[in-house]
Amino acid sequence: MGRRFVFIRPKSIHQWEALGVGYLASYSYKYGGYSREDYAFFDGRFDSDDIIVEGCREAQVIGFSLTSFSVDAALELLGKIKVVNDMAKIVWGGYAVNGFSEEKLLEKWGGKVDYFLQGPGEESWMEVISGKAKKRVIRKQIMANLDAIPFPDRELIKIDRHFEKLKNMGEIRKTSMELQRSVCPFDCIFCAGSSFAKPNKRTRTAQNIVDEMIELRDRWGMDENSMVLTCDAEVFLTPDMYEMAELKIKNEVRFKYGMNVVASMILRPEERRTLEKMQESGLTEVWMGVEAGPSLMKETGKPITPEKVKEAFRITKEMGLIRKGYFILGFTPNETEDTIKERISFIEEIDPDEVGFTIYIPVPGSRDYKDEIHSAINYAASDEYQNTFTSTNTLSNADLHYWQDYLVKYFRDKAAWRQNPDKNKSLQKPGRSGY
Ligand code: B12
């Protein structure tokens, strides 16, 4: 029998599990009296268009979970869905819609989409499915009590298909989890984070986080050989994180985990103590966006300096954590061959265990995005590793790809899975690998 609410995560080049819609569903069970029986979920990574369209035949509301990279796939699917069901309300949520004004959203896609829900979607999704939505574009902020949000329904989003995929690739069991749901207070030019919601100081409590970790252990088999990739844009080393680590140990939740951190936000003594406690509780990896070479670092708007980055990599090496450094080429028109090459000696000095070289692509929701110029970008055909758009004052798009290739080859022993020519070997390595 057809389900009345359908969630779709259209295909994009790299795909993790659709945790966001897992949250929307469980929130609606707890506060709206709905149940899993009301929902169907499809993921373009695993389900064909025909299956998805068939699953939408009797739907009343169809919610798409989107980044800018999956908008074209959504539009294509939408065309096919309308043929079999032109009555269903179409709802878009996720970062594809967060960065635009109401007028812009309606102008761009208002002819095809009924509702655009910006920011955290739990409350606004309920308004739509219960027929209470008063506007077509609704923006919510982060809820004051984050512990009131139930854990995402991982059953609905068929997380076992991701486990199966990983197993076939020879990887250890991995899944993702949102640790804090804090909104980063920084406004780096390349990041869409601030389009999600206003920064909030309060995060989930330690107990609430560890309760979800216990569920991951008991329901999803995450044991000491498993790895949880926290999907917060950045994790901040607050006192709650110290307590979370203590509780994780106390409750014998043994899986490993890794997280993004801002290099300058782990340097104070109390942050170092928290990091150590987290390591004791299973933290094995930290991922730090370095982005630029030393001379252009200030242009990213990120609160890091070459000295702080060096210190962060030194400290974490001393602690024995696996450290991954990300670098973005061409994020400013001032990037030249010299500023690219500057990264080489800098990387040799900070000595990350893994290194990734991406090519900048401006995204909606980020400070650098200008719709007049950037709406021409073909996001569907781009990802962080390749695009045909970006160039700088002195470097063409082909030059940027040339230098990316050069750096990957130069640091081939440190290349992470996606950029490592020897995929089998690198799968055994840490980091955000084949997931
Ligand atoms: C995990 C992750 C990845 C993974 C997997 C991505 C994937 N496609 O599955 C990897 C590492 C592969 C990746 C790659 C890239 N990513 Co990425 N990634 C993330 C990250 C860190 C977490 C996503 C997540 O799981 N969030 C947790 C869940 C719970 O939140 P959520 O999905 O946003 O859901 C909430 C709301 O958005 C909303 N919502 C979501 N879906 C729906 C649906 C409906 C119907 C409704 C009503 C509401 C709703 O409600 C949910 C609950 O409140 C985000 C940043 C972030 N913290 O969100 C960036 C982010 C999504 N990535 C981004 C970008 C730009 C990229 C890259 C280009 C790399 C780069 N240069 O930064 C590539 C492109 C990959 C591609 N082709 O898709 C941007 C997207 C900007 C945009 N305009 O689309 C983000 C926001 C980072 C940023 N701060 O700029 N990424």
JSON list of C-alpha atoms and ligand atoms in Angstrom, two decimals, residues 7-9 12-21 23-24 62-70 91-99 116-122 124-125 149 176 178 181 190-196 230-234 260 328 358-361 363-366 379-380 382-385 418 432 435, ligand 1:
[
{"chain": "A", "resi": 7, "resn": "PHE", "atom": "CA", "xyz": [10.88, 11.38, 1.71]},
{"chain": "A", "resi": 8, "resn": "ILE", "atom": "CA", "xyz": [13.32, 11.44, -1.16]},
{"chain": "A", "resi": 9, "resn": "ARG", "atom": "CA", "xyz": [17.06, 11.93, -1.02]},
{"chain": "A", "resi": 12, "resn": "SER", "atom": "CA", "xyz": [24.32, 13.19, -5.80]},
{"chain": "A", "resi": 13, "resn": "ILE", "atom": "CA", "xyz": [27.93, 12.34, -6.34]},
{"chain": "A", "resi": 14, "resn": "HIS", "atom": "CA", "xyz": [28.79, 11.49, -2.75]},
{"chain": "A", "resi": 15, "resn": "GLN", "atom": "CA", "xyz": [26.06, 10.32, -0.47]},
{"chain": "A", "resi": 16, "resn": "TRP", "atom": "CA", "xyz": [25.81, 9.67, 3.24]},
{"chain": "A", "resi": 17, "resn": "GLU", "atom": "CA", "xyz": [22.69, 8.46, 4.95]},
{"chain": "A", "resi": 18, "resn": "ALA", "atom": "CA", "xyz": [19.80, 10.95, 5.05]},
{"chain": "A", "resi": 19, "resn": "LEU", "atom": "CA", "xyz": [19.95, 11.66, 8.77]},
{"chain": "A", "resi": 20, "resn": "GLY", "atom": "CA", "xyz": [17.98, 14.90, 8.37]},
{"chain": "A", "resi": 21, "resn": "VAL", "atom": "CA", "xyz": [14.74, 13.25, 7.29]},
{"chain": "A", "resi": 23, "resn": "TYR", "atom": "CA", "xyz": [14.93, 13.47, 12.43]},
{"chain": "A", "resi": 24, "resn": "LEU", "atom": "CA", "xyz": [11.80, 14.88, 10.79]},
{"chain": "A", "resi": 62, "resn": "ILE", "atom": "CA", "xyz": [6.55, 14.46, -0.77]},
{"chain": "A", "resi": 63, "resn": "GLY", "atom": "CA", "xyz": [9.61, 15.89, 0.99]},
{"chain": "A", "resi": 64, "resn": "PHE", "atom": "CA", "xyz": [12.93, 16.26, -0.79]},
{"chain": "A", "resi": 65, "resn": "SER", "atom": "CA", "xyz": [16.13, 16.52, 1.25]},
{"chain": "A", "resi": 66, "resn": "LEU", "atom": "CA", "xyz": [18.50, 18.60, -0.83]},
{"chain": "A", "resi": 67, "resn": "THR", "atom": "CA", "xyz": [21.88, 20.19, -1.10]},
{"chain": "A", "resi": 68, "resn": "SER", "atom": "CA", "xyz": [22.60, 22.45, -4.05]},
{"chain": "A", "resi": 69, "resn": "PHE", "atom": "CA", "xyz": [24.28, 19.46, -5.65]},
{"chain": "A", "resi": 70, "resn": "SER", "atom": "CA", "xyz": [21.12, 17.40, -5.85]},
{"chain": "A", "resi": 91, "resn": "VAL", "atom": "CA", "xyz": [8.25, 20.20, 0.01]},
{"chain": "A", "resi": 92, "resn": "TRP", "atom": "CA", "xyz": [11.92, 21.06, -0.27]},
{"chain": "A", "resi": 93, "resn": "GLY", "atom": "CA", "xyz": [14.29, 21.26, 2.70]},
{"chain": "A", "resi": 94, "resn": "GLY", "atom": "CA", "xyz": [18.02, 21.23, 3.35]},
{"chain": "A", "resi": 95, "resn": "TYR", "atom": "CA", "xyz": [20.93, 23.44, 2.34]},
{"chain": "A", "resi": 96, "resn": "ALA", "atom": "CA", "xyz": [19.71, 23.88, -1.22]},
{"chain": "A", "resi": 97, "resn": "VAL", "atom": "CA", "xyz": [17.01, 26.21, 0.10]},
{"chain": "A", "resi": 98, "resn": "ASN", "atom": "CA", "xyz": [18.62, 27.70, 3.21]},
{"chain": "A", "resi": 99, "resn": "GLY", "atom": "CA", "xyz": [20.62, 30.40, 1.46]},
{"chain": "A", "resi": 116, "resn": "PHE", "atom": "CA", "xyz": [10.38, 25.56, 1.13]},
{"chain": "A", "resi": 117, "resn": "LEU", "atom": "CA", "xyz": [11.41, 24.85, 4.71]},
{"chain": "A", "resi": 118, "resn": "GLN", "atom": "CA", "xyz": [14.59, 26.59, 5.79]},
{"chain": "A", "resi": 119, "resn": "GLY", "atom": "CA", "xyz": [16.85, 25.71, 8.72]},
{"chain": "A", "resi": 120, "resn": "PRO", "atom": "CA", "xyz": [16.03, 22.87, 11.12]},
{"chain": "A", "resi": 121, "resn": "GLY", "atom": "CA", "xyz": [13.01, 21.14, 9.57]},
{"chain": "A", "resi": 122, "resn": "GLU", "atom": "CA", "xyz": [11.37, 19.28, 12.45]},
{"chain": "A", "resi": 124, "resn": "SER", "atom": "CA", "xyz": [7.97, 23.18, 9.99]},
{"chain": "A", "resi": 125, "resn": "TRP", "atom": "CA", "xyz": [7.58, 19.68, 8.49]},
{"chain": "A", "resi": 149, "resn": "ILE", "atom": "CA", "xyz": [14.25, 16.18, 19.61]},
{"chain": "A", "resi": 176, "resn": "SER", "atom": "CA", "xyz": [27.14, 9.18, 11.14]},
{"chain": "A", "resi": 178, "resn": "GLU", "atom": "CA", "xyz": [25.14, 14.72, 14.86]},
{"chain": "A", "resi": 181, "resn": "ARG", "atom": "CA", "xyz": [23.79, 20.62, 16.68]},
{"chain": "A", "resi": 190, "resn": "PHE", "atom": "CA", "xyz": [33.18, 29.34, 1.66]},
{"chain": "A", "resi": 191, "resn": "CYS", "atom": "CA", "xyz": [30.80, 27.78, 4.22]},
{"chain": "A", "resi": 192, "resn": "ALA", "atom": "CA", "xyz": [27.00, 27.67, 4.06]},
{"chain": "A", "resi": 193, "resn": "GLY", "atom": "CA", "xyz": [26.69, 26.88, 7.78]},
{"chain": "A", "resi": 194, "resn": "SER", "atom": "CA", "xyz": [25.40, 30.30, 8.80]},
{"chain": "A", "resi": 195, "resn": "SER", "atom": "CA", "xyz": [22.45, 30.02, 6.40]},
{"chain": "A", "resi": 196, "resn": "PHE", "atom": "CA", "xyz": [21.10, 27.15, 8.53]},
{"chain": "A", "resi": 230, "resn": "THR", "atom": "CA", "xyz": [30.20, 12.98, 13.51]},
{"chain": "A", "resi": 231, "resn": "CYS", "atom": "CA", "xyz": [28.55, 15.20, 10.93]},
{"chain": "A", "resi": 232, "resn": "ASP", "atom": "CA", "xyz": [28.64, 18.52, 12.76]},
{"chain": "A", "resi": 233, "resn": "ALA", "atom": "CA", "xyz": [30.29, 21.11, 10.53]},
{"chain": "A", "resi": 234, "resn": "GLU", "atom": "CA", "xyz": [32.63, 21.71, 13.50]},
{"chain": "A", "resi": 260, "resn": "ASN", "atom": "CA", "xyz": [35.82, 18.20, 12.42]},
{"chain": "A", "resi": 328, "resn": "ILE", "atom": "CA", "xyz": [40.92, 24.11, -0.87]},
{"chain": "A", "resi": 358, "resn": "THR", "atom": "CA", "xyz": [39.77, 20.07, -3.21]},
{"chain": "A", "resi": 359, "resn": "ILE", "atom": "CA", "xyz": [38.89, 22.81, -5.65]},
{"chain": "A", "resi": 360, "resn": "TYR", "atom": "CA", "xyz": [36.76, 25.65, -4.40]},
{"chain": "A", "resi": 361, "resn": "ILE", "atom": "CA", "xyz": [33.16, 25.86, -5.49]},
{"chain": "A", "resi": 363, "resn": "VAL", "atom": "CA", "xyz": [27.74, 27.39, -2.69]},
{"chain": "A", "resi": 364, "resn": "PRO", "atom": "CA", "xyz": [24.37, 29.02, -1.97]},
{"chain": "A", "resi": 365, "resn": "GLY", "atom": "CA", "xyz": [24.20, 30.06, 1.67]},
{"chain": "A", "resi": 366, "resn": "SER", "atom": "CA", "xyz": [27.86, 31.03, 1.88]},
{"chain": "A", "resi": 379, "resn": "TYR", "atom": "CA", "xyz": [26.34, 21.78, -9.32]},
{"chain": "A", "resi": 380, "resn": "ALA", "atom": "CA", "xyz": [25.00, 18.43, -10.46]},
{"chain": "A", "resi": 382, "resn": "SER", "atom": "CA", "xyz": [30.49, 19.14, -9.58]},
{"chain": "A", "resi": 383, "resn": "ASP", "atom": "CA", "xyz": [31.75, 18.10, -6.22]},
{"chain": "A", "resi": 384, "resn": "GLU", "atom": "CA", "xyz": [34.57, 19.21, -3.99]},
{"chain": "A", "resi": 385, "resn": "TYR", "atom": "CA", "xyz": [37.18, 17.57, -6.19]},
{"chain": "A", "resi": 418, "resn": "ARG", "atom": "CA", "xyz": [38.72, 9.49, -2.63]},
{"chain": "A", "resi": 432, "resn": "ARG", "atom": "CA", "xyz": [36.20, 9.86, 5.66]},
{"chain": "A", "resi": 435, "resn": "TYR", "atom": "CA", "xyz": [31.54, 6.13, 3.00]},
{"chain": "B", "resi": 1, "resn": "B12", "atom": "C1", "xyz": [28.21, 14.89, 5.81]},
{"chain": "B", "resi": 1, "resn": "B12", "atom": "C2", "xyz": [28.46, 16.02, 4.84]},
{"chain": "B", "resi": 1, "resn": "B12", "atom": "C3", "xyz": [29.02, 15.69, 3.61]},
{"chain": "B", "resi": 1, "resn": "B12", "atom": "C4", "xyz": [29.33, 14.26, 3.20]},
{"chain": "B", "resi": 1, "resn": "B12", "atom": "C5", "xyz": [28.11, 13.62, 2.56]},
{"chain": "B", "resi": 1, "resn": "B12", "atom": "C6", "xyz": [27.23, 14.56, 1.77]},
{"chain": "B", "resi": 1, "resn": "B12", "atom": "C7", "xyz": [25.99, 13.91, 1.20]},
{"chain": "B", "resi": 1, "resn": "B12", "atom": "N1", "xyz": [25.60, 14.36, 0.03]},
{"chain": "B", "resi": 1, "resn": "B12", "atom": "O1", "xyz": [25.41, 13.03, 1.77]},
{"chain": "B", "resi": 1, "resn": "B12", "atom": "C8", "xyz": [30.51, 14.48, 2.23]},
{"chain": "B", "resi": 1, "resn": "B12", "atom": "C9", "xyz": [31.78, 14.49, 3.05]},
{"chain": "B", "resi": 1, "resn": "B12", "atom": "C10", "xyz": [30.64, 13.47, 1.09]},
{"chain": "B", "resi": 1, "resn": "B12", "atom": "C11", "xyz": [30.20, 15.89, 1.75]},
{"chain": "B", "resi": 1, "resn": "B12", "atom": "C12", "xyz": [30.64, 16.40, 0.58]},
{"chain": "B", "resi": 1, "resn": "B12", "atom": "C13", "xyz": [30.34, 17.67, 0.16]},
{"chain": "B", "resi": 1, "resn": "B12", "atom": "N2", "xyz": [29.71, 18.63, 0.85]},
{"chain": "B", "resi": 1, "resn": "B12", "atom": "CO1", "xyz": [28.94, 18.36, 2.57]},
{"chain": "B", "resi": 1, "resn": "B12", "atom": "N3", "xyz": [28.31, 18.33, 4.32]},
{"chain": "B", "resi": 1, "resn": "B12", "atom": "C14", "xyz": [28.14, 17.36, 5.15]},
{"chain": "B", "resi": 1, "resn": "B12", "atom": "C15", "xyz": [27.69, 17.95, 6.49]},
{"chain": "B", "resi": 1, "resn": "B12", "atom": "C16", "xyz": [28.95, 18.12, 7.35]},
{"chain": "B", "resi": 1, "resn": "B12", "atom": "C17", "xyz": [26.69, 17.17, 7.30]},
{"chain": "B", "resi": 1, "resn": "B12", "atom": "C18", "xyz": [25.35, 16.84, 6.64]},
{"chain": "B", "resi": 1, "resn": "B12", "atom": "C19", "xyz": [24.51, 16.18, 7.67]},
{"chain": "B", "resi": 1, "resn": "B12", "atom": "O2", "xyz": [24.49, 14.96, 7.77]},
{"chain": "B", "resi": 1, "resn": "B12", "atom": "N4", "xyz": [23.88, 16.98, 8.53]},
{"chain": "B", "resi": 1, "resn": "B12", "atom": "C20", "xyz": [23.10, 16.51, 9.66]},
{"chain": "B", "resi": 1, "resn": "B12", "atom": "C21", "xyz": [21.63, 16.47, 9.33]},
{"chain": "B", "resi": 1, "resn": "B12", "atom": "C22", "xyz": [20.85, 16.01, 10.54]},
{"chain": "B", "resi": 1, "resn": "B12", "atom": "O3", "xyz": [21.20, 17.78, 9.04]},
{"chain": "B", "resi": 1, "resn": "B12", "atom": "P1", "xyz": [20.52, 18.15, 7.65]},
{"chain": "B", "resi": 1, "resn": "B12", "atom": "O4", "xyz": [20.72, 17.11, 6.64]},
{"chain": "B", "resi": 1, "resn": "B12", "atom": "O5", "xyz": [20.94, 19.52, 7.30]},
{"chain": "B", "resi": 1, "resn": "B12", "atom": "O6", "xyz": [18.96, 18.13, 8.03]},
{"chain": "B", "resi": 1, "resn": "B12", "atom": "C23", "xyz": [18.26, 19.14, 8.70]},
{"chain": "B", "resi": 1, "resn": "B12", "atom": "C24", "xyz": [17.82, 20.34, 7.85]},
{"chain": "B", "resi": 1, "resn": "B12", "atom": "O7", "xyz": [18.68, 20.64, 6.78]},
{"chain": "B", "resi": 1, "resn": "B12", "atom": "C25", "xyz": [16.44, 20.01, 7.40]},
{"chain": "B", "resi": 1, "resn": "B12", "atom": "N5", "xyz": [16.22, 19.12, 6.26]},
{"chain": "B", "resi": 1, "resn": "B12", "atom": "C26", "xyz": [17.04, 18.26, 5.64]},
{"chain": "B", "resi": 1, "resn": "B12", "atom": "N6", "xyz": [16.39, 17.57, 4.70]},
{"chain": "B", "resi": 1, "resn": "B12", "atom": "C27", "xyz": [15.12, 17.99, 4.69]},
{"chain": "B", "resi": 1, "resn": "B12", "atom": "C28", "xyz": [14.04, 17.61, 3.92]},
{"chain": "B", "resi": 1, "resn": "B12", "atom": "C29", "xyz": [12.82, 18.21, 4.14]},
{"chain": "B", "resi": 1, "resn": "B12", "atom": "C30", "xyz": [11.63, 17.78, 3.34]},
{"chain": "B", "resi": 1, "resn": "B12", "atom": "C31", "xyz": [12.70, 19.22, 5.12]},
{"chain": "B", "resi": 1, "resn": "B12", "atom": "C32", "xyz": [11.41, 19.87, 5.37]},
{"chain": "B", "resi": 1, "resn": "B12", "atom": "C33", "xyz": [13.79, 19.61, 5.90]},
{"chain": "B", "resi": 1, "resn": "B12", "atom": "C34", "xyz": [14.99, 18.98, 5.68]},
{"chain": "B", "resi": 1, "resn": "B12", "atom": "O8", "xyz": [15.93, 19.38, 8.56]},
{"chain": "B", "resi": 1, "resn": "B12", "atom": "C35", "xyz": [16.94, 18.52, 9.12]},
{"chain": "B", "resi": 1, "resn": "B12", "atom": "C36", "xyz": [16.76, 18.42, 10.60]},
{"chain": "B", "resi": 1, "resn": "B12", "atom": "O9", "xyz": [16.76, 19.67, 11.21]},
{"chain": "B", "resi": 1, "resn": "B12", "atom": "C37", "xyz": [27.10, 19.32, 6.05]},
{"chain": "B", "resi": 1, "resn": "B12", "atom": "C38", "xyz": [27.19, 20.41, 7.11]},
{"chain": "B", "resi": 1, "resn": "B12", "atom": "C39", "xyz": [26.18, 20.18, 8.19]},
{"chain": "B", "resi": 1, "resn": "B12", "atom": "N7", "xyz": [26.62, 20.07, 9.40]},
{"chain": "B", "resi": 1, "resn": "B12", "atom": "O10", "xyz": [24.98, 20.03, 7.93]},
{"chain": "B", "resi": 1, "resn": "B12", "atom": "C40", "xyz": [27.92, 19.63, 4.80]},
{"chain": "B", "resi": 1, "resn": "B12", "atom": "C41", "xyz": [27.27, 20.35, 3.63]},
{"chain": "B", "resi": 1, "resn": "B12", "atom": "C42", "xyz": [25.90, 19.77, 3.40]},
{"chain": "B", "resi": 1, "resn": "B12", "atom": "N8", "xyz": [28.15, 20.04, 2.52]},
{"chain": "B", "resi": 1, "resn": "B12", "atom": "C43", "xyz": [28.33, 21.02, 1.69]},
{"chain": "B", "resi": 1, "resn": "B12", "atom": "C44", "xyz": [29.20, 21.00, 0.59]},
{"chain": "B", "resi": 1, "resn": "B12", "atom": "C45", "xyz": [29.40, 22.30, -0.13]},
{"chain": "B", "resi": 1, "resn": "B12", "atom": "C46", "xyz": [29.86, 19.83, 0.23]},
{"chain": "B", "resi": 1, "resn": "B12", "atom": "C47", "xyz": [30.90, 19.67, -0.86]},
{"chain": "B", "resi": 1, "resn": "B12", "atom": "C48", "xyz": [30.83, 20.48, -2.12]},
{"chain": "B", "resi": 1, "resn": "B12", "atom": "C49", "xyz": [32.27, 19.86, -0.23]},
{"chain": "B", "resi": 1, "resn": "B12", "atom": "C50", "xyz": [32.66, 21.26, 0.08]},
{"chain": "B", "resi": 1, "resn": "B12", "atom": "N9", "xyz": [33.29, 21.96, -0.84]},
{"chain": "B", "resi": 1, "resn": "B12", "atom": "O11", "xyz": [32.36, 21.73, 1.15]},
{"chain": "B", "resi": 1, "resn": "B12", "atom": "C51", "xyz": [30.74, 18.17, -1.18]},
{"chain": "B", "resi": 1, "resn": "B12", "atom": "C52", "xyz": [29.66, 17.93, -2.23]},
{"chain": "B", "resi": 1, "resn": "B12", "atom": "C53", "xyz": [29.15, 16.53, -2.17]},
{"chain": "B", "resi": 1, "resn": "B12", "atom": "C54", "xyz": [28.01, 16.25, -3.08]},
{"chain": "B", "resi": 1, "resn": "B12", "atom": "N10", "xyz": [28.24, 16.06, -4.38]},
{"chain": "B", "resi": 1, "resn": "B12", "atom": "O12", "xyz": [26.87, 16.19, -2.62]},
{"chain": "B", "resi": 1, "resn": "B12", "atom": "C55", "xyz": [27.52, 22.21, 2.09]},
{"chain": "B", "resi": 1, "resn": "B12", "atom": "C56", "xyz": [26.24, 22.31, 1.24]},
{"chain": "B", "resi": 1, "resn": "B12", "atom": "C57", "xyz": [25.93, 23.71, 0.80]},
{"chain": "B", "resi": 1, "resn": "B12", "atom": "C58", "xyz": [24.82, 23.70, -0.20]},
{"chain": "B", "resi": 1, "resn": "B12", "atom": "N11", "xyz": [24.39, 24.89, -0.54]},
{"chain": "B", "resi": 1, "resn": "B12", "atom": "O13", "xyz": [24.36, 22.71, -0.69]},
{"chain": "B", "resi": 1, "resn": "B12", "atom": "C59", "xyz": [27.33, 21.92, 3.62]},
{"chain": "B", "resi": 1, "resn": "B12", "atom": "C60", "xyz": [26.11, 22.57, 4.23]},
{"chain": "B", "resi": 1, "resn": "B12", "atom": "C61", "xyz": [28.64, 22.40, 4.28]},
{"chain": "B", "resi": 1, "resn": "B12", "atom": "C62", "xyz": [28.74, 23.88, 4.44]},
{"chain": "B", "resi": 1, "resn": "B12", "atom": "N12", "xyz": [28.68, 24.31, 5.68]},
{"chain": "B", "resi": 1, "resn": "B12", "atom": "O14", "xyz": [28.88, 24.64, 3.52]},
{"chain": "B", "resi": 1, "resn": "B12", "atom": "N13", "xyz": [29.42, 16.56, 2.66]}
]
